[in-house]
Coordinates of C-alpha atoms and ligand atoms in Angstrom, one line a residue:
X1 CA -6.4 15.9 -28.3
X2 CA -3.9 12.9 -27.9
X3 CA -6.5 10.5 -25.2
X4 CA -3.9 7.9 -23.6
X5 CA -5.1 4.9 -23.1
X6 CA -3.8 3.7 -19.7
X7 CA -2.8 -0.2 -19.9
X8 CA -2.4 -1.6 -16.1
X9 CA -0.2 -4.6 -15.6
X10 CA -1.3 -6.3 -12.6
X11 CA -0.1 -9.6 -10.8
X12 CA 2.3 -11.5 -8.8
X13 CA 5.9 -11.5 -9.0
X14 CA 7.3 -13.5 -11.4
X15 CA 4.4 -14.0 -13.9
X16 CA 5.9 -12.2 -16.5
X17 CA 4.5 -8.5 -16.4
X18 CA 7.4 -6.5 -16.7
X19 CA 8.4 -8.9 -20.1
X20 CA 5.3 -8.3 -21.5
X21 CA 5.3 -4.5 -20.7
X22 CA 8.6 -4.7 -22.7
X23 CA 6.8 -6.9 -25.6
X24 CA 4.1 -3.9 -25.4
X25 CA 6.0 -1.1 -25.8
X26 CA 8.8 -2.8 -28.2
X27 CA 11.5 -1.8 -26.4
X28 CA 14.0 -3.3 -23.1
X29 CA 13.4 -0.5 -20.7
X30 CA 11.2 -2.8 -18.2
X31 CA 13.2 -4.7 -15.6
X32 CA 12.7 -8.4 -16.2
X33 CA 13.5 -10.2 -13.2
X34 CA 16.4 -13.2 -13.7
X35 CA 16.1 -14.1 -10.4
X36 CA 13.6 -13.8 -7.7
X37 CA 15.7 -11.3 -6.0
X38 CA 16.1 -8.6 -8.8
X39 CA 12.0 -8.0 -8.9
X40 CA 11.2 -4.0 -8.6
X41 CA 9.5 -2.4 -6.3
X42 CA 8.1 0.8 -8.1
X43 CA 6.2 1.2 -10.8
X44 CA 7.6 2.1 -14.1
X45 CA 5.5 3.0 -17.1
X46 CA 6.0 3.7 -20.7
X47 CA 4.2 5.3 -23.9
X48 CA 3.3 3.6 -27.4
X49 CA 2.1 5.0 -30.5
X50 CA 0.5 2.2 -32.2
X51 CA -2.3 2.4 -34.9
X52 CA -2.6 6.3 -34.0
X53 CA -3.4 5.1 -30.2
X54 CA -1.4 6.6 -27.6
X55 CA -1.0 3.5 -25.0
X56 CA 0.5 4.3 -21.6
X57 CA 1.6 1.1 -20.1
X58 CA 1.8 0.5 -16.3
X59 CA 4.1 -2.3 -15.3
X60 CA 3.2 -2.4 -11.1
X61 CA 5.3 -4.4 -8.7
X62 CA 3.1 -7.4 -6.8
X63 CA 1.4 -5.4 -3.8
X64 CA 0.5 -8.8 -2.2
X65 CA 3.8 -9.5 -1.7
X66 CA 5.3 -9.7 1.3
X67 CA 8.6 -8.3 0.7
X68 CA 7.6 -5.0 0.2
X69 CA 7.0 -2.9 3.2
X70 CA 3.9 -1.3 4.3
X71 CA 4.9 2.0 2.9
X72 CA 6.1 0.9 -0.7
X73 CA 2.8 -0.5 -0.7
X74 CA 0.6 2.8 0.2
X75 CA 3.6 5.2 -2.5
X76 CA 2.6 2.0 -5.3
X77 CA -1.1 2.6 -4.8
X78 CA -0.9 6.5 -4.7
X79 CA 1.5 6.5 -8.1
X80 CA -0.7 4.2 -9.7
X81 CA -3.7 6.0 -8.7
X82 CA -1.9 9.2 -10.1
X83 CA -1.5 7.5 -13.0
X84 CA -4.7 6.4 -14.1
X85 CA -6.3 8.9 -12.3
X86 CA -8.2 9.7 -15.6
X87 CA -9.6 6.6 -15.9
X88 CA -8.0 3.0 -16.9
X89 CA -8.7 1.2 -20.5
X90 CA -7.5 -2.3 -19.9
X91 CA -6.2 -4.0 -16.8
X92 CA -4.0 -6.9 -17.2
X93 CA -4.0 -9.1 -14.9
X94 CA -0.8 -11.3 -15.7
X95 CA -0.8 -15.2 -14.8
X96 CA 1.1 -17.7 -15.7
X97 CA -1.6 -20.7 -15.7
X98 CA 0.2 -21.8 -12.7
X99 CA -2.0 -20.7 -9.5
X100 CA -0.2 -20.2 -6.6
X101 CA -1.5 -18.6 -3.4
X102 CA -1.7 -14.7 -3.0
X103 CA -2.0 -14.6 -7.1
X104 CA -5.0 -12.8 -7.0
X105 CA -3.6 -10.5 -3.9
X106 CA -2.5 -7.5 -6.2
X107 CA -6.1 -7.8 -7.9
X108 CA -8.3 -8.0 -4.8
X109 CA -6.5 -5.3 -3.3
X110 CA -6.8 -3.1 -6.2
X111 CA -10.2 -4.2 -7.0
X112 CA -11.4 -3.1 -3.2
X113 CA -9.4 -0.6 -2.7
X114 CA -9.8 1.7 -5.9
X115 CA -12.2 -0.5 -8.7
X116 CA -15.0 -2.4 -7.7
X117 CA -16.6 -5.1 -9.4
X118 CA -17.2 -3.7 -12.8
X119 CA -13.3 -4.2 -12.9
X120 CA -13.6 -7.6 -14.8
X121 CA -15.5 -5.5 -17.4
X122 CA -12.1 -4.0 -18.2
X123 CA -9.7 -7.0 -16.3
X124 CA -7.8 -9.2 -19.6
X125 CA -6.4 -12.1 -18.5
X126 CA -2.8 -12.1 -19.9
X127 CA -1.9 -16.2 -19.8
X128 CA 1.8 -16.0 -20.2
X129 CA 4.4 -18.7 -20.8
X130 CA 1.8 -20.8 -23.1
X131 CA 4.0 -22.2 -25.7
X132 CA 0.9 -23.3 -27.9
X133 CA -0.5 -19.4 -28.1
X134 CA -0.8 -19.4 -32.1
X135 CA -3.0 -22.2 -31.6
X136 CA -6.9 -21.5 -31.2
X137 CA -7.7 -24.4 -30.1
X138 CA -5.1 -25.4 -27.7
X139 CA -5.8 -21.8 -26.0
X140 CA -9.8 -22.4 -25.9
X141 CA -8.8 -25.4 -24.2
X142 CA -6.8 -23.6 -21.7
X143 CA -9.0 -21.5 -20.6
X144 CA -11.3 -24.3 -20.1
X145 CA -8.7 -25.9 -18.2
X146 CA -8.1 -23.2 -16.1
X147 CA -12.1 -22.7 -15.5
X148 CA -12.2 -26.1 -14.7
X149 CA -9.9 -25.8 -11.9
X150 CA -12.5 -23.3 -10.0
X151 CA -11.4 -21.0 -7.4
X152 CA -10.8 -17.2 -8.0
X153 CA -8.9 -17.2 -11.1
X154 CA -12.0 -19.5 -12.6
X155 CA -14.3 -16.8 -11.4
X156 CA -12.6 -14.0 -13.0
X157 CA -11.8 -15.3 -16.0
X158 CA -15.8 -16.3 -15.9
X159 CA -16.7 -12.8 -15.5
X160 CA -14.5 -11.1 -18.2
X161 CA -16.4 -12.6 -20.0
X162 CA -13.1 -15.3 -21.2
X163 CA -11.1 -12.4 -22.1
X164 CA -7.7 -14.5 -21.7
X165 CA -4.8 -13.4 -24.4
X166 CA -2.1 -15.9 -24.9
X167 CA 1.4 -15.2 -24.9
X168 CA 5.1 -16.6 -25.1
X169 CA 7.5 -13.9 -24.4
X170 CA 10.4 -16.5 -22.8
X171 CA 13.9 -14.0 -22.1
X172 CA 16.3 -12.7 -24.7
X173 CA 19.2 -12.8 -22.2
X174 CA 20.3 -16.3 -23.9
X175 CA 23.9 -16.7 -25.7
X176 CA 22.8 -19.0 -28.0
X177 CA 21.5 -17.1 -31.6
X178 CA 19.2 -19.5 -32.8
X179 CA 17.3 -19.6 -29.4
X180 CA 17.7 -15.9 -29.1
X181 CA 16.1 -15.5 -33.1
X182 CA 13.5 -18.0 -32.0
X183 CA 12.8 -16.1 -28.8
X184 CA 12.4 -13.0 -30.1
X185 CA 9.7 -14.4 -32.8
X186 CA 7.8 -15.4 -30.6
X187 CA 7.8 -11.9 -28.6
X188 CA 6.9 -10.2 -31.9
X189 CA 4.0 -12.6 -32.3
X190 CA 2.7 -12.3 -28.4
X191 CA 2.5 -8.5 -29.4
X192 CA 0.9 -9.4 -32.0
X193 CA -2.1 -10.8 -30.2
X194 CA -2.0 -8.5 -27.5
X195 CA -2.1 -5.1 -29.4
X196 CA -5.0 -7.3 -31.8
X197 CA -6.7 -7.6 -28.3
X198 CA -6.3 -4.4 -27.5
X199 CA -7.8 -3.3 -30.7
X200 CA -11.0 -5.3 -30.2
X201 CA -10.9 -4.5 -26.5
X202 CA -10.4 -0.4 -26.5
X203 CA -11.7 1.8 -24.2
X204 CA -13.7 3.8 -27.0
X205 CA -13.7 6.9 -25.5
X206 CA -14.7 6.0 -22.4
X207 CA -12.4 4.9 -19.5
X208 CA -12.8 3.0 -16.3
X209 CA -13.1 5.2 -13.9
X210 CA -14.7 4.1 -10.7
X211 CA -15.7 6.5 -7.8
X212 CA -13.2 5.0 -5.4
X213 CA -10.9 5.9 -7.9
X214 CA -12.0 9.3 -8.6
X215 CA -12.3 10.0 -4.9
X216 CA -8.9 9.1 -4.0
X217 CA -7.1 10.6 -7.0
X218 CA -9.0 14.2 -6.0
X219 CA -7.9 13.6 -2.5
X220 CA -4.2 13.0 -4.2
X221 CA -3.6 15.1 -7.3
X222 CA -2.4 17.9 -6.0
X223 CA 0.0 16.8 -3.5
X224 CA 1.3 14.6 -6.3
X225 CA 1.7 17.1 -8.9
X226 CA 4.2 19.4 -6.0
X227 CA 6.0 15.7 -4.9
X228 CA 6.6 15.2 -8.8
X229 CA 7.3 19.3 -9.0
X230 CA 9.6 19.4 -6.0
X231 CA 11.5 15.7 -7.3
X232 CA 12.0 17.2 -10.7
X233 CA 13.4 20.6 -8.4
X234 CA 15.8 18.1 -6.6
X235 CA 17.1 16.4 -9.8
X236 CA 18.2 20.3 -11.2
X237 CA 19.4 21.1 -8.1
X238 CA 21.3 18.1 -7.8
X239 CA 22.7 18.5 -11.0
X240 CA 23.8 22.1 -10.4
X241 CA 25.4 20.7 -7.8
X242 CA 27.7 18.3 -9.5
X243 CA 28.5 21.1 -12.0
X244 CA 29.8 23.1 -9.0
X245 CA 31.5 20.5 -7.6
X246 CA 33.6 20.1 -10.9
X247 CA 33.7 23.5 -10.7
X248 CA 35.4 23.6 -7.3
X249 CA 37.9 20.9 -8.4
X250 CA 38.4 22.8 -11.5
X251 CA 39.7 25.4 -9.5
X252 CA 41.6 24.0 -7.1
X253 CA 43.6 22.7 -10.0
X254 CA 44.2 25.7 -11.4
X255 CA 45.4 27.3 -7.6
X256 CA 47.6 24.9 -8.2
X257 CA 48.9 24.7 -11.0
X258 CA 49.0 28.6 -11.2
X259 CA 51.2 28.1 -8.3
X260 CA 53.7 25.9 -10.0
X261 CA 53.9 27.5 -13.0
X262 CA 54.6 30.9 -11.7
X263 CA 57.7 30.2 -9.9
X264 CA 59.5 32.4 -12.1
X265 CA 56.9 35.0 -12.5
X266 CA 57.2 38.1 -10.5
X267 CA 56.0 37.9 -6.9
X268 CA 52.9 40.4 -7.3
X269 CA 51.3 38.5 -10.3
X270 CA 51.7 35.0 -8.6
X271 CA 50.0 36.8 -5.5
X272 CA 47.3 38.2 -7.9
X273 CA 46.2 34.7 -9.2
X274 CA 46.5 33.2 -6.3
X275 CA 44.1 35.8 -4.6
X276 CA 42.4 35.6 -7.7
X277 CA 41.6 31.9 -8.1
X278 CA 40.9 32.5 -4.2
X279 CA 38.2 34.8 -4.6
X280 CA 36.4 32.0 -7.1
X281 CA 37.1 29.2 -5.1
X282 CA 35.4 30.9 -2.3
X283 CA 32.3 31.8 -4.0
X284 CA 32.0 28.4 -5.7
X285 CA 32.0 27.1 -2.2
X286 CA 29.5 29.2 -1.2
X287 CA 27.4 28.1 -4.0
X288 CA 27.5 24.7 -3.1
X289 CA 26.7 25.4 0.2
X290 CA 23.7 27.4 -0.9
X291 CA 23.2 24.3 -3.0
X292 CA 23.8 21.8 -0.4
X293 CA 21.0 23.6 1.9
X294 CA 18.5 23.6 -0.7
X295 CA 19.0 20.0 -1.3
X296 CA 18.6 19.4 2.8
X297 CA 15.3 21.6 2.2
X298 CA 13.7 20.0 -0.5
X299 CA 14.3 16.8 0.1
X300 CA 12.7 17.7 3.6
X301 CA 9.8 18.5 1.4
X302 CA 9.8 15.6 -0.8
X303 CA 9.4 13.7 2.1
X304 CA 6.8 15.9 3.9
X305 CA 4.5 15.5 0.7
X306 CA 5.2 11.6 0.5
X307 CA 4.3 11.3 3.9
X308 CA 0.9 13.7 3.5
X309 CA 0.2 11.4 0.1
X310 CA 0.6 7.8 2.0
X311 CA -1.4 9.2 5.2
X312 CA -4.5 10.0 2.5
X313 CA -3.9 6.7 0.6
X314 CA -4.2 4.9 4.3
X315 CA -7.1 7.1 5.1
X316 CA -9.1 6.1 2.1
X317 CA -8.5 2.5 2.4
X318 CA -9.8 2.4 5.5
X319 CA -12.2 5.0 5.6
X320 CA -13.8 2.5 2.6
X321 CA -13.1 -0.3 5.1
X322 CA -17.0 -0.3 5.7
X323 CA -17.8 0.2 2.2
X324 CA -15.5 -2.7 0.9
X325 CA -16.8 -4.8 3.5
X326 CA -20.4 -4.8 2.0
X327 CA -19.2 -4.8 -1.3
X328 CA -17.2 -8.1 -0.3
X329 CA -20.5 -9.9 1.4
X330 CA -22.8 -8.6 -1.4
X331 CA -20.5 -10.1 -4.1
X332 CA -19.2 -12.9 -2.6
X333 CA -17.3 -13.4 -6.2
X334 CA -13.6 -13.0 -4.5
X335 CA -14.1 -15.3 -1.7
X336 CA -15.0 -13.1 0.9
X337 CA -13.5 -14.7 3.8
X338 CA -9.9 -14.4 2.7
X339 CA -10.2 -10.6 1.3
X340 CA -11.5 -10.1 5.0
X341 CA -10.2 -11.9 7.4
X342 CA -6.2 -11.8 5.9
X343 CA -5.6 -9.1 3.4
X344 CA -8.1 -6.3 4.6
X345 CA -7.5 -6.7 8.5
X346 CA -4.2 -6.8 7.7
X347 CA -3.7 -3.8 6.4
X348 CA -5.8 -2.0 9.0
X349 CA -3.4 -4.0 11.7
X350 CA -0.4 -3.5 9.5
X351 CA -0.7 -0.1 8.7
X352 CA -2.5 1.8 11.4
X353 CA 0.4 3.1 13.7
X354 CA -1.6 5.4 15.0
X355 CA -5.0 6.1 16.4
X356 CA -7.0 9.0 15.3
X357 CA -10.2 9.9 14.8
X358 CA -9.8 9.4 10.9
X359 CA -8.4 6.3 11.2
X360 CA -11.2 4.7 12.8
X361 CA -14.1 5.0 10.8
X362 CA -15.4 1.1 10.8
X363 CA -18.8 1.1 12.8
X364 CA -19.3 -2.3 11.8
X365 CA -16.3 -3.6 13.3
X366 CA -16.3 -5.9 15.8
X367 CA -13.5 -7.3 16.7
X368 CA -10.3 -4.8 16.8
X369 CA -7.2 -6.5 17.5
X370 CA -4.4 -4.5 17.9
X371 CA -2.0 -6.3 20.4
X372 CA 1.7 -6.1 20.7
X373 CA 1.8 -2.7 18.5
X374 CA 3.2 0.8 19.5
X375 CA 0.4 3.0 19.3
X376 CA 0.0 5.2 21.6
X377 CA -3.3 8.3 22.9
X378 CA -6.3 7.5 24.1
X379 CA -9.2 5.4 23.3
X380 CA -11.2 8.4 22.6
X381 CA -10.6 7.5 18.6
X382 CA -12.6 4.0 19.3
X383 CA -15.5 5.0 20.7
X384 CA -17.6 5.1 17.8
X385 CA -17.0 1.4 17.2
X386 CA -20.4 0.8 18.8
X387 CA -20.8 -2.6 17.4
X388 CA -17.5 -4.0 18.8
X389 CA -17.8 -7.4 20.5
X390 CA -14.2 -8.0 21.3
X391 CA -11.2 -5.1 21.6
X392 CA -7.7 -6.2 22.3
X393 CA -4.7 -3.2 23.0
X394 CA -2.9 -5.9 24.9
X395 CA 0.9 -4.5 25.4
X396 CA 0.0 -1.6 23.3
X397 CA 1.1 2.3 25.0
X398 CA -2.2 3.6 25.4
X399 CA -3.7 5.2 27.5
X400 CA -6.3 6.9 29.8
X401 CA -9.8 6.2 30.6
X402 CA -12.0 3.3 30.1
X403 CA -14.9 5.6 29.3
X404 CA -14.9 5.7 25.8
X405 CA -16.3 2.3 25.7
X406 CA -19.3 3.3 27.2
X407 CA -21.2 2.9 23.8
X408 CA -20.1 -0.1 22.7
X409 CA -23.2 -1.9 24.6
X410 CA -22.1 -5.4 22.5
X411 CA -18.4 -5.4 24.0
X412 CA -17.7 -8.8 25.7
X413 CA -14.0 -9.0 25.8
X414 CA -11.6 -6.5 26.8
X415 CA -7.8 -6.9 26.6
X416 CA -5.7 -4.5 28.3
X417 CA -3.3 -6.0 29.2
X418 CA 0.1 -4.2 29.9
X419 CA -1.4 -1.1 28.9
X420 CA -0.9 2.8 30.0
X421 CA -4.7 2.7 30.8
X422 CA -4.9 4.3 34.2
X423 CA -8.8 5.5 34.5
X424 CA -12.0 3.7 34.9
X425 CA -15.5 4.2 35.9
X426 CA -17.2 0.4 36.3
X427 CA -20.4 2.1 36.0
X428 CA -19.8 3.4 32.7
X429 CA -18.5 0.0 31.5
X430 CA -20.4 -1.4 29.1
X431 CA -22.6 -3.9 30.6
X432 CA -21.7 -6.4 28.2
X433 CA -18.5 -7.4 29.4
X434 CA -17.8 -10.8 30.0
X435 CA -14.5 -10.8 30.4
X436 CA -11.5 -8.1 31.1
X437 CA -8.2 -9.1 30.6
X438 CA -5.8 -6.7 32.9
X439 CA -2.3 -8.4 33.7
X440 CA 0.7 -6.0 34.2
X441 CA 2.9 -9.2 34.5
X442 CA 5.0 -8.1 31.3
X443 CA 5.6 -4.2 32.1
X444 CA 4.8 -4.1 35.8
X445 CA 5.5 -0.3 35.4
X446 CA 2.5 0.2 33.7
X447 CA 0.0 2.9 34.6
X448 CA -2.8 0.4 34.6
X449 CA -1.3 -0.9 38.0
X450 CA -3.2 2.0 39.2
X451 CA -6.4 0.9 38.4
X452 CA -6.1 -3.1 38.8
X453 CA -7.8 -2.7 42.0
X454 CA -11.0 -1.3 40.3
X455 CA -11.1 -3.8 37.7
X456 CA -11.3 -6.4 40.1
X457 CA -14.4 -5.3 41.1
X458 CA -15.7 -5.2 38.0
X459 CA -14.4 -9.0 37.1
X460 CA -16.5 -9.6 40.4
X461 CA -19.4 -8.0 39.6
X462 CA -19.1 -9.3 35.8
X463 CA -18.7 -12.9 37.7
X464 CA -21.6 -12.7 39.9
X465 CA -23.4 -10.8 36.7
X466 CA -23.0 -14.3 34.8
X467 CA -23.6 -17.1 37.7
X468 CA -26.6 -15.1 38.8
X469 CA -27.7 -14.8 34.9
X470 CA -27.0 -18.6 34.5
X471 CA -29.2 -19.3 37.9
X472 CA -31.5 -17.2 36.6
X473 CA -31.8 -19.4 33.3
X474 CA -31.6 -22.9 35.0
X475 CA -34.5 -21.6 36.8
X476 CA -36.3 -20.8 33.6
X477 CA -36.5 -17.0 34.9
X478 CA -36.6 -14.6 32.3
X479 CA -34.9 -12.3 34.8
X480 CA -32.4 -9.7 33.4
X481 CA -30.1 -8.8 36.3
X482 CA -29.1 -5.2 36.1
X483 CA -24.9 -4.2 35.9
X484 CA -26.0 -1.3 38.4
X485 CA -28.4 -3.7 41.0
X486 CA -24.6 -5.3 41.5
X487 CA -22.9 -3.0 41.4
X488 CA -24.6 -0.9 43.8
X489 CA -23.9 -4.1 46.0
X490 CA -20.3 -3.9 45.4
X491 CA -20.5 0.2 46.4
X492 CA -19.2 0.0 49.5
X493 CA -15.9 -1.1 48.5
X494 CA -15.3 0.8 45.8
X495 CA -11.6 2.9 45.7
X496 CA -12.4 6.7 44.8
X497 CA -12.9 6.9 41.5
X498 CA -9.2 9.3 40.2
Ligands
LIG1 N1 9.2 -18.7 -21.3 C1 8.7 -17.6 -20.8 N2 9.3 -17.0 -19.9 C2 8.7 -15.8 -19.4 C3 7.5 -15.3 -19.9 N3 7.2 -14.2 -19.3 C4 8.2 -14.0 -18.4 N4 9.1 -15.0 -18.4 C5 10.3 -15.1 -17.6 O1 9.8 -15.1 -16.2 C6 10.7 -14.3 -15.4 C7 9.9 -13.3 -14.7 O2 9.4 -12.3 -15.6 P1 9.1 -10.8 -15.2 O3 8.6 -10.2 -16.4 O4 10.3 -10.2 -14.6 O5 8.0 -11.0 -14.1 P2 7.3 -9.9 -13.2 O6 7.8 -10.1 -11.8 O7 5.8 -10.3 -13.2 O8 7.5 -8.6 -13.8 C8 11.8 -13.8 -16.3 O9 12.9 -14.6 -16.2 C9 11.2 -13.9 -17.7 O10 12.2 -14.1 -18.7 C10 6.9 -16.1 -21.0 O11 5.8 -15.7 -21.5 N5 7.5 -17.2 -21.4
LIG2 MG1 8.5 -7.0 -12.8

């Protein structure tokens, strides 16, 4: 059997991937971006023969970057994942020597969401634009240089063990023939080192394949075989189409012309064609608008199945939320802070449009912030976040009871403002509030105008709950004053509970 050896070409826009998938594979068919603006935004991919190895290369677009939207994002990861589902030899992770911030985006996000850290096992740095690359020397001292420096990039290279391959692959869209001839050398010399490194570097047999990966390409394989199945249905279809519509014009040139040039024919044959060339271009009509409705149809289904495939992407990204969390403090390799506090929080915030039970599956959260987005339901999909200190829904459509929060016996902010939450039971709030947050200022039609009365009490009772706590302390009391002992005070003017 023919293994494939699945080269992935990771990194941020601009650093030269798609050139040196081009360089790879010997051939022009990658997009190499002139400009900033012409960068893809798919993945494209190619196969090699080299050596008797079967290489597939994976050029992928930068998924850190901001440009692409939240969607192109989740169909990058599932095709990549579909691609490599079988395991990945080599990852490339494509610099020019030049750190900038987000470079190591694509990596982290990759690394967390379907590697782990064994990546750098199998993570190549590919150092483009490094004019001196035939020199030994000059490249050893590179990647000194570049260790020297520190940060991520340091780290990585540190823990691929200095697997760095330089390269020069500068653009063959010059006029001039000597620096085009001169180019082009030094393109068939970068290949030279790469496919050397590859050699030394293969998977032997044995590909990376992590269990995030494995999980997630299960959950996706066969949703992604009918998308590519239904796609490849669409393409016939829409060339059938085309045929037909040639077809049509076809013969409505010939009504036509039959027309014209049976003037002098006898009336009954001209009537015969013309009933003739009738009866086909009726039919072909009908065809296409047989055609036309399966079109309609599948691309319905097309995007039925993307939508299906991005939902399960999402759901394993943040289903490993927990997961990648540890993996992030136990490591600490990829500064932690960052992968946390930006990248993975943003995609939760980013991509969570709405709230179900799936979605939610972070018991170690404890801060959700979700303000100023359009989701909508109840809170019933939070409540096991028992471990949340601080939730914000602030100008957010959901709605119902307070209730949910029950559990969450750490919560000590609460943000609802502008909110459709019309249902509360103080009792059942967690005593742990400190603070609710319950302005309708900025959509006085909101439901929770019905309950603003009832939260008021509460922000009493939560008041007097703290000044009598902090009396309690100056006093050098050890007293723990009960939500329920005030409450019970406050009974008498509580509003029937809806
Ligand atoms: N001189 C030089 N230019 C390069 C090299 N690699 C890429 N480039 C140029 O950098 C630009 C971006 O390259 P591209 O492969 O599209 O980057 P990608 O966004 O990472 O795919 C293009 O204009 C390339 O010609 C290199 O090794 N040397
Ligand atoms: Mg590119």
């Amino acid at each position: 059997m023919n293994e494939l050896e699945k080269i992935l070409l990771i990194g941020r826009t601009g650093k030269g991937k798609s050139t040196l998938a081009n360089v790879i594979t010997n051939t022009y068919k990658f997009r190499e971006s002139m400009g900033s603006a012409s960068e893809t935004r798919s993945i494209q991919f190619e196969t090699i023969k080299e050596n008797s190895i079967n290489y597939l290369v994976i050029d992928t677009p930068g998924i850190g970057d901001t440009r692409l939207t939240n969607n192109q994002v989740l169909d990058i990861i599932a095709e990549a994942v579909y691609l490599v589902r079988d395991g990945v030899c080599r990852v490339f992770f494509v610099t020019n020597g030049r750190f900038e911030q987000y470079e190591m985006t694509t990596y982290n996000l990759l690394r967390t969401i379907i590697f782990d850290e064994y990546i750098t096992r199998h993570t190549t740095i590919a150092r483009t634009r490094f004019k001196d690359f035939k020199n030994k020397n000059k490249c050893l001292e590179d990647i000194d240089s570049m260790i020297n420096i520190g940060g991520e990039l340091a780290e990585i290279i540190g823990s691929c063990q200095k697997k760095v391959v330089h390269v020069d692959n500068p653009s063959v869209e010059v006029e001039d023939e000597e620096e085009l001839t001169s180019n082009k050398r030094k393109r068939v010399k970068s290949r030279e080192r790469v496919m050397e490194h590859l050699r030394e570097n293969n998977c032997q047999g044995v590909p990376y394949k992590p269990p995030k990966l494995e999980s997630l390409s299960q959950e996706i394989t066969n949703d992604y075989n009918d998308y590519l199945e239904k796609k490849e249905e669409l393409r016939k279809e829409l060339e059938n189409l085309k045929s037909s519509e040639s077809l049509v014009k076809i013969s409505q040139i010939s009504t036509f012309e039959s027309g014209n040039n049976n003037e002098l024919i006898s009336e009954r044959k001209e009537l015969m064609i013309e009933v003739e060339s009738d009866i086909k271009f009726i039919s072909v009509e009908e065809k296409i608008f047989q055609l036309e409705d399966k079109k309609t149809r599948l691309k319905r289904e097309i995007e039925k199945k993307e939508k299906i495939i991005r939902q399960k992407v999402l759901k394993h990204i943040l289903n490993g939320y927990n997961a990648i969390a540890n993996e992030i403090g136990d490591i600490k390799k990829i500064n932690p802070e960052r992968l946390r506090s930006n990248e993975i929080e943003e995609l939760r915030n980013n991509y969570c449009n709405q709230l179900d039970k799936e979605t939610v599956p972070c018991v170690n959260l404890e801060t959700l912030n979700l303000v100023d987005n359009n989701f909508t339901g109840s809170l019933e999909s939070l409540k096991g976040l028992i471990k949340l200190t601080s939730l914000n829904i602030k100008n957010t459509l959901l709605a119902g009871s307070l209730d949910y929060l029950s559990g969450m016996e750490q919560l000590r902010e609460l943000y609802i403002s502008n909110t459709d939450i019309n249902e509360v039971n103080i009792y059942k709030l967690p005593r742990s509030l400190e603070n609710i947050e319950y302005s309708t200022n900025e959509r006085p039609d909101c439901k929770l105008t019905e309950i603003v009365p009832l939260l008021e009490i509460e922000n009493l009772s939560v008041r007097t709950k703290r000044q009598l706590s902090f009396s309690a302390e100056i006093q050098g009391e050890n007293k723990s004053v009960k939500l329920e002992d005030l409450v019970a005070e406050l009974e008498p003017m509580e509003i029937e509970d809806n």
